[in-house]
XYZ file of C-alpha atoms in Angstrom:
480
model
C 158.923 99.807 60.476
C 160.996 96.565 58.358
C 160.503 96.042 55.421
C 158.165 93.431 55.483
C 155.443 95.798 56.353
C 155.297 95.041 60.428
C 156.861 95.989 63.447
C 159.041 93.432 65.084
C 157.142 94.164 68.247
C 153.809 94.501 67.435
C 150.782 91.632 67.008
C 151.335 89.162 64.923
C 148.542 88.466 61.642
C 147.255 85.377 60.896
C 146.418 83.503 57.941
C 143.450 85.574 57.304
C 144.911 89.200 58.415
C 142.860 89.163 61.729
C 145.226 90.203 64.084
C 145.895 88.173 67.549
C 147.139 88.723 70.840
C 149.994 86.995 71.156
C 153.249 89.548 70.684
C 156.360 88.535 69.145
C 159.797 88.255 70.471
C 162.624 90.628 68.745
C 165.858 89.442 67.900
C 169.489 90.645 68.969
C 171.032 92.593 65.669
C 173.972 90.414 65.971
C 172.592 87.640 67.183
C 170.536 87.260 63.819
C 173.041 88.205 61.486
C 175.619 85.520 63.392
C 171.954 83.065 62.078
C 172.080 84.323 58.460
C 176.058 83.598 58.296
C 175.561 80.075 59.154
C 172.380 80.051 56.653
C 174.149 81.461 54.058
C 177.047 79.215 54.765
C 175.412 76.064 54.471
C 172.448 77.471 51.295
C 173.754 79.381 49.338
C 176.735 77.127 47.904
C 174.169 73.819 47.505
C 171.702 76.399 46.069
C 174.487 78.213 43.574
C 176.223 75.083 42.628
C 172.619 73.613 41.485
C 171.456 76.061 39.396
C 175.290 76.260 38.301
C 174.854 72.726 36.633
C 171.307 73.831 35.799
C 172.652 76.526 33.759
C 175.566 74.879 32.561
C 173.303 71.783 31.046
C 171.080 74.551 29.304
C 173.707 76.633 27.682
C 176.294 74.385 26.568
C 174.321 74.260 23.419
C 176.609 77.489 22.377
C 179.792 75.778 23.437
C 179.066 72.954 21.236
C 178.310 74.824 18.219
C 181.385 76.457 17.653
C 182.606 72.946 17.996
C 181.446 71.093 15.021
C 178.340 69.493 16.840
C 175.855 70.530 13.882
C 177.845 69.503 11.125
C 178.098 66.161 12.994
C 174.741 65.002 13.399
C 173.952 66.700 10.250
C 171.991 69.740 11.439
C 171.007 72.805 9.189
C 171.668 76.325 10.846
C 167.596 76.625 11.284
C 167.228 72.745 12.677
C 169.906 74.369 15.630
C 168.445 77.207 16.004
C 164.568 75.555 15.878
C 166.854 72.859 19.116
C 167.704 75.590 20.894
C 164.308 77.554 20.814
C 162.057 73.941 21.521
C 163.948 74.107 24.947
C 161.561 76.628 26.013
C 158.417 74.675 24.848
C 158.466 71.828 27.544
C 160.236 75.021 30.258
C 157.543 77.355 30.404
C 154.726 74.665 30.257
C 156.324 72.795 33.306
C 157.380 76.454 35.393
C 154.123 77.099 37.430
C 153.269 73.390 37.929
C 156.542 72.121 39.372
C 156.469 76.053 41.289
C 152.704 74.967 42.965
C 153.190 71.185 43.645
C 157.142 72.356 45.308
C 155.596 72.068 48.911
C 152.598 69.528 48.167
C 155.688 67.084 47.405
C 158.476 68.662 49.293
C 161.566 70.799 48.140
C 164.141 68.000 48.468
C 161.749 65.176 46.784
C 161.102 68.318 43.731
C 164.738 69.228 43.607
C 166.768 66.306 43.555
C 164.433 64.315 41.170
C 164.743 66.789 38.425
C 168.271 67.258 38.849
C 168.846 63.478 38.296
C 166.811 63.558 35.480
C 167.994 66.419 33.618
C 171.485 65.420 34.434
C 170.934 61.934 32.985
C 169.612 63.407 30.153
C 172.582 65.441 29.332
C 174.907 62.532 29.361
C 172.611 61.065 27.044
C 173.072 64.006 25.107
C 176.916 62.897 24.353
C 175.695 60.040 22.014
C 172.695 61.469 19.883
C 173.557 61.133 16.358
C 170.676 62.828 14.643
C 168.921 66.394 15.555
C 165.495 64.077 16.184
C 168.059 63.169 19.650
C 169.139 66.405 20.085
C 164.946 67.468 19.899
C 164.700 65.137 21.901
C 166.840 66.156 24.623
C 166.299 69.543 24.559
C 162.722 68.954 25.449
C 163.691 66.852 28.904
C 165.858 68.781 29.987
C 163.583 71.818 29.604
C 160.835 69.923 31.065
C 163.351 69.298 34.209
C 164.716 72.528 34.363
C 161.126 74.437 34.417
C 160.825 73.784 38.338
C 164.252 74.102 39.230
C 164.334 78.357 38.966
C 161.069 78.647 40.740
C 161.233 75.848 43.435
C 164.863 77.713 44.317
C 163.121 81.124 44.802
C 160.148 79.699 46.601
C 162.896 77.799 48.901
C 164.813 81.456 49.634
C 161.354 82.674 50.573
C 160.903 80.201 53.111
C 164.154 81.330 54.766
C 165.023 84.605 54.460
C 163.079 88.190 54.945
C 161.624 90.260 51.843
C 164.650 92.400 52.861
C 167.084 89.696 52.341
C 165.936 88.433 49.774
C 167.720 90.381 46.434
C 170.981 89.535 47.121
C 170.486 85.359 47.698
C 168.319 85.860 44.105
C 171.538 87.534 42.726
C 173.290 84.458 43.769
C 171.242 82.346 41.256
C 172.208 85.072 38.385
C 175.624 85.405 39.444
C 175.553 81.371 38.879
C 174.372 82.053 35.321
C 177.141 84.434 35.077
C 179.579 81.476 36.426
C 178.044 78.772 34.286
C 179.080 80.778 31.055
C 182.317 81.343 32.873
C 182.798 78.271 33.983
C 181.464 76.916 30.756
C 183.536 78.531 28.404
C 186.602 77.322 30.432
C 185.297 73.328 30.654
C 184.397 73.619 27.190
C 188.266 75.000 25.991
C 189.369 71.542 28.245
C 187.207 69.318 27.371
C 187.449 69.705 23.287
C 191.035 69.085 23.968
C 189.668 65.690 24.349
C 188.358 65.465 20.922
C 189.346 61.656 19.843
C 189.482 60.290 23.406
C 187.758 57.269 23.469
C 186.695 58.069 19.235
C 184.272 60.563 20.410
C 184.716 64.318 19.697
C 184.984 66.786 21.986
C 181.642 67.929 22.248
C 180.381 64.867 23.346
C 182.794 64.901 26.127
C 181.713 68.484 27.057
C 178.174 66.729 27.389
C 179.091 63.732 29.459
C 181.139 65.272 31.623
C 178.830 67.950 32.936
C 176.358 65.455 33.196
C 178.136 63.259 35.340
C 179.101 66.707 37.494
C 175.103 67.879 37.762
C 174.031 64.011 39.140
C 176.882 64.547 41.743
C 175.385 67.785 42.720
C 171.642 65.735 42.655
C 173.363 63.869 45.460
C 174.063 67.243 47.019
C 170.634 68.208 46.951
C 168.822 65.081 48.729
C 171.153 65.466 52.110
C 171.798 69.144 51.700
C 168.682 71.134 52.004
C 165.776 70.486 54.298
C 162.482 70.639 53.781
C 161.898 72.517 56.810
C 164.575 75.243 56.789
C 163.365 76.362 60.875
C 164.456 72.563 61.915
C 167.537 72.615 59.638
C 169.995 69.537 60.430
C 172.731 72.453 60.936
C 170.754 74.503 63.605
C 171.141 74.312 67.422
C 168.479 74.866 70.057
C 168.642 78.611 69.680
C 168.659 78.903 66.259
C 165.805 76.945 65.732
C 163.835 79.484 68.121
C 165.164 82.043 66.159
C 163.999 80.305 63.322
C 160.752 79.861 64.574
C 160.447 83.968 65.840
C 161.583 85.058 62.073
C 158.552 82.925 60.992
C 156.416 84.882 62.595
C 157.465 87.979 61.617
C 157.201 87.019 58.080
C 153.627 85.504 58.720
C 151.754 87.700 56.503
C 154.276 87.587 54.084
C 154.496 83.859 54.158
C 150.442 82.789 54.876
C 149.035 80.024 55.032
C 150.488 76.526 54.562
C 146.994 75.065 53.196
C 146.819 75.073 49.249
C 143.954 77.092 47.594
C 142.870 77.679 44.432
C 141.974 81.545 45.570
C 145.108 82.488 45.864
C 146.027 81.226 42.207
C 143.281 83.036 40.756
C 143.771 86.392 42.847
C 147.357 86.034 41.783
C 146.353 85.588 38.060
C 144.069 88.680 38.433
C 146.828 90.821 39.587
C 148.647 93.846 37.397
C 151.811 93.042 39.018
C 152.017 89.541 37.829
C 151.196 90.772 34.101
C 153.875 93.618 34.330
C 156.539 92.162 35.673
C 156.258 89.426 33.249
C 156.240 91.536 30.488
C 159.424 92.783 32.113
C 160.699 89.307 32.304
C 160.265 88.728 28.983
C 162.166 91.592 27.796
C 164.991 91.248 29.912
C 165.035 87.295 29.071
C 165.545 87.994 25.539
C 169.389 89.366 26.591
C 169.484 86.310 29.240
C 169.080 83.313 26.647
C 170.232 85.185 23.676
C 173.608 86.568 25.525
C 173.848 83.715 27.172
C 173.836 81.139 24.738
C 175.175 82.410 21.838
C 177.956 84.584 23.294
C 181.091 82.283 21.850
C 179.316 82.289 18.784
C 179.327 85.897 18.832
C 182.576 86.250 20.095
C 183.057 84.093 16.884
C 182.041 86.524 14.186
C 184.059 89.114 15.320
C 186.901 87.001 14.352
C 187.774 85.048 16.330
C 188.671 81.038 16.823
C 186.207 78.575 18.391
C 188.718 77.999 20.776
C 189.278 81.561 21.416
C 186.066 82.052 21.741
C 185.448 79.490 24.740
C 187.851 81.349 26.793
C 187.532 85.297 25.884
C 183.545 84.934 27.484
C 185.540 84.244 30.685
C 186.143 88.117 31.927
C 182.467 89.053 30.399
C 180.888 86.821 32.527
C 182.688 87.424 35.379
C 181.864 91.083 35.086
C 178.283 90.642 34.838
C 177.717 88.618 38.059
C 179.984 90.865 40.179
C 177.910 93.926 39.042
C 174.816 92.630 40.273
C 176.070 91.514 43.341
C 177.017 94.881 43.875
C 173.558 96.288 42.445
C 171.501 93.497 44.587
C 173.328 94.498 47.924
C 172.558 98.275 47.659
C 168.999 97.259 46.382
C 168.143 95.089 49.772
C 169.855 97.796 52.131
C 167.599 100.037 50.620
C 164.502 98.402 49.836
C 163.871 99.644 46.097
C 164.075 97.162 43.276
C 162.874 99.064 39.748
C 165.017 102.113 39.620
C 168.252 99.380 39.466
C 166.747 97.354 36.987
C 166.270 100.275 35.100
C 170.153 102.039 35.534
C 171.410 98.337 34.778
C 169.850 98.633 31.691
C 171.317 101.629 30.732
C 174.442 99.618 30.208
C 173.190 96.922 28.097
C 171.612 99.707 25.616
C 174.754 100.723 25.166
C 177.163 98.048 25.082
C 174.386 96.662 21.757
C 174.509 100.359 20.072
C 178.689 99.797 20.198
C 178.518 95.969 18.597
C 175.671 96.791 16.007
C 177.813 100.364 15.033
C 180.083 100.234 12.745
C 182.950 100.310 15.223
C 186.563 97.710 15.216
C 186.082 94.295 17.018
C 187.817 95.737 20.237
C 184.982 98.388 20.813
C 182.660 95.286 19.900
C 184.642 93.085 22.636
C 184.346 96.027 24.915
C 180.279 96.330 24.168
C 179.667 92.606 25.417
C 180.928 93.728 28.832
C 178.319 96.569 29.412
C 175.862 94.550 28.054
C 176.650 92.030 30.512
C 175.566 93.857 32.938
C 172.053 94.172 32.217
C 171.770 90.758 31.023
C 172.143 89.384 35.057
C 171.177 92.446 36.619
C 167.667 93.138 34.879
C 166.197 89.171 35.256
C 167.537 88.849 38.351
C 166.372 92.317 40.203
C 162.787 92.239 38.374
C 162.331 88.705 40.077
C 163.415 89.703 43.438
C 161.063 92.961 42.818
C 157.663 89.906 42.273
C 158.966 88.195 45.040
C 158.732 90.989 47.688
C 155.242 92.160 46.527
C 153.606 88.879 46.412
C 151.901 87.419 49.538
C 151.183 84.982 50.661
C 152.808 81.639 50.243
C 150.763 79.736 46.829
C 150.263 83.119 45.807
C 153.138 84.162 45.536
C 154.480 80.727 44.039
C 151.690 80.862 41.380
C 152.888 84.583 40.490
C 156.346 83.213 40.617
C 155.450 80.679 38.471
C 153.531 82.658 35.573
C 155.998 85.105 35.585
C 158.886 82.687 34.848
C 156.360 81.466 32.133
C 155.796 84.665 30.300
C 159.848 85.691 30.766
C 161.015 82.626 29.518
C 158.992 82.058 26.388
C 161.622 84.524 25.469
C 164.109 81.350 25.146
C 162.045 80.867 21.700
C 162.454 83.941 20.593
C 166.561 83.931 20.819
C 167.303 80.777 19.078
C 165.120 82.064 16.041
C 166.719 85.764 16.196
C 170.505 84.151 16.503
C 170.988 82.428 13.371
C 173.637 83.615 10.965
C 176.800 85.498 11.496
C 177.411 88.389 12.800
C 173.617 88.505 14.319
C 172.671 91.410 13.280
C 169.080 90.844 14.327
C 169.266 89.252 17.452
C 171.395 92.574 18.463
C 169.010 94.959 17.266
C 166.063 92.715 18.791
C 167.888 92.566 22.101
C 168.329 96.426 22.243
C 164.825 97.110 21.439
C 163.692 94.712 24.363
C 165.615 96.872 26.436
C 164.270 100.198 25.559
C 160.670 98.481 25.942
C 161.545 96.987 29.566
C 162.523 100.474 30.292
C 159.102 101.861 29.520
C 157.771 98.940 31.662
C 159.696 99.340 34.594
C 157.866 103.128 34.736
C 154.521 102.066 34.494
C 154.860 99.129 37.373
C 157.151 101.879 39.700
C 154.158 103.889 38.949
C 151.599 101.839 39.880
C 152.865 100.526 42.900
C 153.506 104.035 44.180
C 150.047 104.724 43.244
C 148.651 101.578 45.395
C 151.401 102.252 48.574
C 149.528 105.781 48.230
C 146.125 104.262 48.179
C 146.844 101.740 51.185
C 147.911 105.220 53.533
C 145.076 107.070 52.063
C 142.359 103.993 53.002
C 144.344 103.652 56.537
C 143.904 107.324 57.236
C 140.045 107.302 56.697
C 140.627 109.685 53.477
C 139.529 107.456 50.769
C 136.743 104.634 50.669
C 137.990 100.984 51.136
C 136.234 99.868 47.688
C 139.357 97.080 47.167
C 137.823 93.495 46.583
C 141.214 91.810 47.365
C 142.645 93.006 51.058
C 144.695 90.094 52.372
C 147.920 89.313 52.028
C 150.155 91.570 50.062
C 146.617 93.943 49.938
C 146.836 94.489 53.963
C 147.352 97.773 54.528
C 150.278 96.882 56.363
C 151.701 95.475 53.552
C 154.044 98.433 51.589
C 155.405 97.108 48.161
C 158.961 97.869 47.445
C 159.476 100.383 44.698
């Protein structure tokens, strides 16, 4: 049996779990994987290089700040910190909107409008003078950037299997990774620019990633359908491959009709609560790490510049790992367990940079922790995605989720403040020991309902389950 909880052979389900005659076709091994090559081929960059500029517009708060853009607009430490966190304000109120309108208004409609906007509004962001600008800002962009995480997962879902599904998430993350990468390298560059034109270098950091993220807009509107099956890149074949790998993820995809049932079973359900809880705690090390990374680099003493360039390797690091960590976690179906040994890292690498240990140790800490930083978001995601069926469902759930986690951006920019942020470590590391605790109890649970599904099936145990479509068909086995 595959992983998405039906035989490639047998009947196919229909939008309401009754089951129909009709069989479907199987696909040749190698015929399908030659399919997902050219999928991935043509995806996967437009999809990385999007959230790339995503990322990049969001974070290169912490570039700037080593740079001399507070003291420029005349901005306290807490007026930055209150610019970073307000972000997250306009971000999680927009998440499960944009997420439940993405297919009402089509992906490439969705996508490419927010990316002009949020692009726009980071070129904008080169001439604020005042932190009532930079307030300003902050809340567009996060306004923007709310549907863009979402509508991408939702668009993987409408392509690939629950089994394929970890490692084109870890894509996203490993583009998180890249954007601080990438970031920190642009950013060393660019502030060689400082007087160009009589603006400083920051401003040139912000106006030239702006201008990059509207060319990727462009990228957007002519590079990703919104009907992957009919995909401008597809021959004949393919498409009727497309079509037969449709219907094997019917139940896990449902119906195409909204409902408002399916948003309030999805509100109703433990997972949802639980793995946003998990979210939260593992988005605390996303946005704090993340974003204030040079500035911790920073207090350990030393440069700006420096700084910019020594996040380079860390980043690096950290998406590589969970490449690694999301390949072995599709292959073998189980998501919690890696979240969980991921974290293991992270506890560490804090203990070593709150210790009383030399700078190198410190430097050496930020690596481990990068590894749970990518790894835990990124894999407890996947882990919703799986279990949630079907389609509105599952983007509600998707949506909340990213709503609860990422309320956690508000949280970092207050614990960050001051040199050498002491707090925000000792915060961080106590998420992590809290998402480990977490990561039991949902594990548990949905061993305990996998075990209750076989139990019902087997005529041992009364049916007495008031939800039993989608992901509650007893077909349906939830990834551990």
């Amino acid at each position: 049996m595959g992983s998405d909880g039906e035989k490639p052979a047998s009947p196919t389900l229909s939008d309401t779990g009754n089951h129909v005659s009709e069989a479907i076709p199987t696909l040749d091994r190698q015929e399908e994987k030659r399919l997902l090559l050219k999928l991935d081929a043509v995806f996967v960059p437009i999809i990385m290089l999007v959230y790339l500029s995503c990322f990049l517009d969001r974070t290169n708060i912490g570039n700037v700040k080593v740079a001399g853009m507070p003291e420029d607009i005349g901005a306290s430490d807490v007026e930055f910190s209150t610019a970073v966190s307000i972000f997250y304000a306009t971000y999680v109120a927009f998440e499960s909107p944009w997420a439940i309108l993405l297919k009402k208004l089509t992906p490439r409609v969705v996508l490419t409008g927010l990316c002009v906007v949020w692009s726009l509004t980071t070129i904008f962001s080169g001439f604020i003078t005042d932190i009532g600008g930079l307030y300003a800002a902050r809340l567009i962009l996060g306004a923007c950037e709310g549907g863009l995480f979402p509508g991408l997962n939702l668009y993987l879902t409408m392509v690939y299997k629950r089994e394929e599904q970890a490692r084109r998430v870890s894509y996203l993350f490993v583009c998180a990774a890249l954007s601080g990468a990438f970031g920190g390298l642009l950013a060393y560059v660019l502030l060689k620019m400082d007087g160009i034109g009589g603006y400083a270098g920051w401003r040139w950091v912000y106006i030239i990633e702006g201008i990059f993220s509207i060319l990727i807009g462009l990228l957007i509107w002519f590079g990703l359908p919104n009907d992957p099956t009919n995909a401008y890149f597809l021959n004949e074949r393919e498409r009727e491959m497309m079509q037969i790998r449709a219907k094997q993820r019917a139940q896990y995809m449902g119906s195409e009709e909204f409902s408002w049932e399916e948003i309030r079973i999805a509100l109703k359900d433990f997972k949802l609560w639980i793995s946003g809880a998990i979210q939260f705690c593992q988005d605390i090390l996303l946005y704090g790490f993340s974003t204030f990374l040079p500035s911790i680099i920073t207090s350990m003493g030393h440069s700006s510049i420096e700084a910019q360039y020594l996040t380079i390797p860390v980043y690096i690091l950290g998406g590589a790992c969970f490449l690694t960590l999301a390949f072995v976690s599709d292959h073998l179906c189980i998501r919690g367990p890696f979240i969980a040994f991921a974290n293991v890292f992270g506890i560490i690498g804090y203990i070593l940079i709150i210790c009383p240990t030399s700078n190198a140790v410190k430097f050496f800490g930020t690596f481990l922790c990068a590894i749970a930083v990518y790894s835990g978001p990124g894999l407890n995601l996947t882990w919703l995605n799986v279990n949630v069926a079907p389609h509105y469902r599952r983007a509600a759930s998707i949506g909340f989720q990213q709503t609860i986690g990422n309320t956690a951006g508000i949280v970092a920019g207050q614990i960050y403040r001051t040199s050498p942020y002491l707090l925000g470590n000792i915060f961080s590391v106590s998420a992590l020991g809290l998402a480990q605790l977490l990561i039991l109890i949902h594990w548990l649970y949905l061993r305990r309902c996998n075990l209750l599904k076989k139990q019902i099936a087997s005529g041992k145990v009364q049916d007495k389950r008031r939800v039993k479509t989608g992901d509650w068909e007893l077909d349906f086995k939830y990834h551990l």
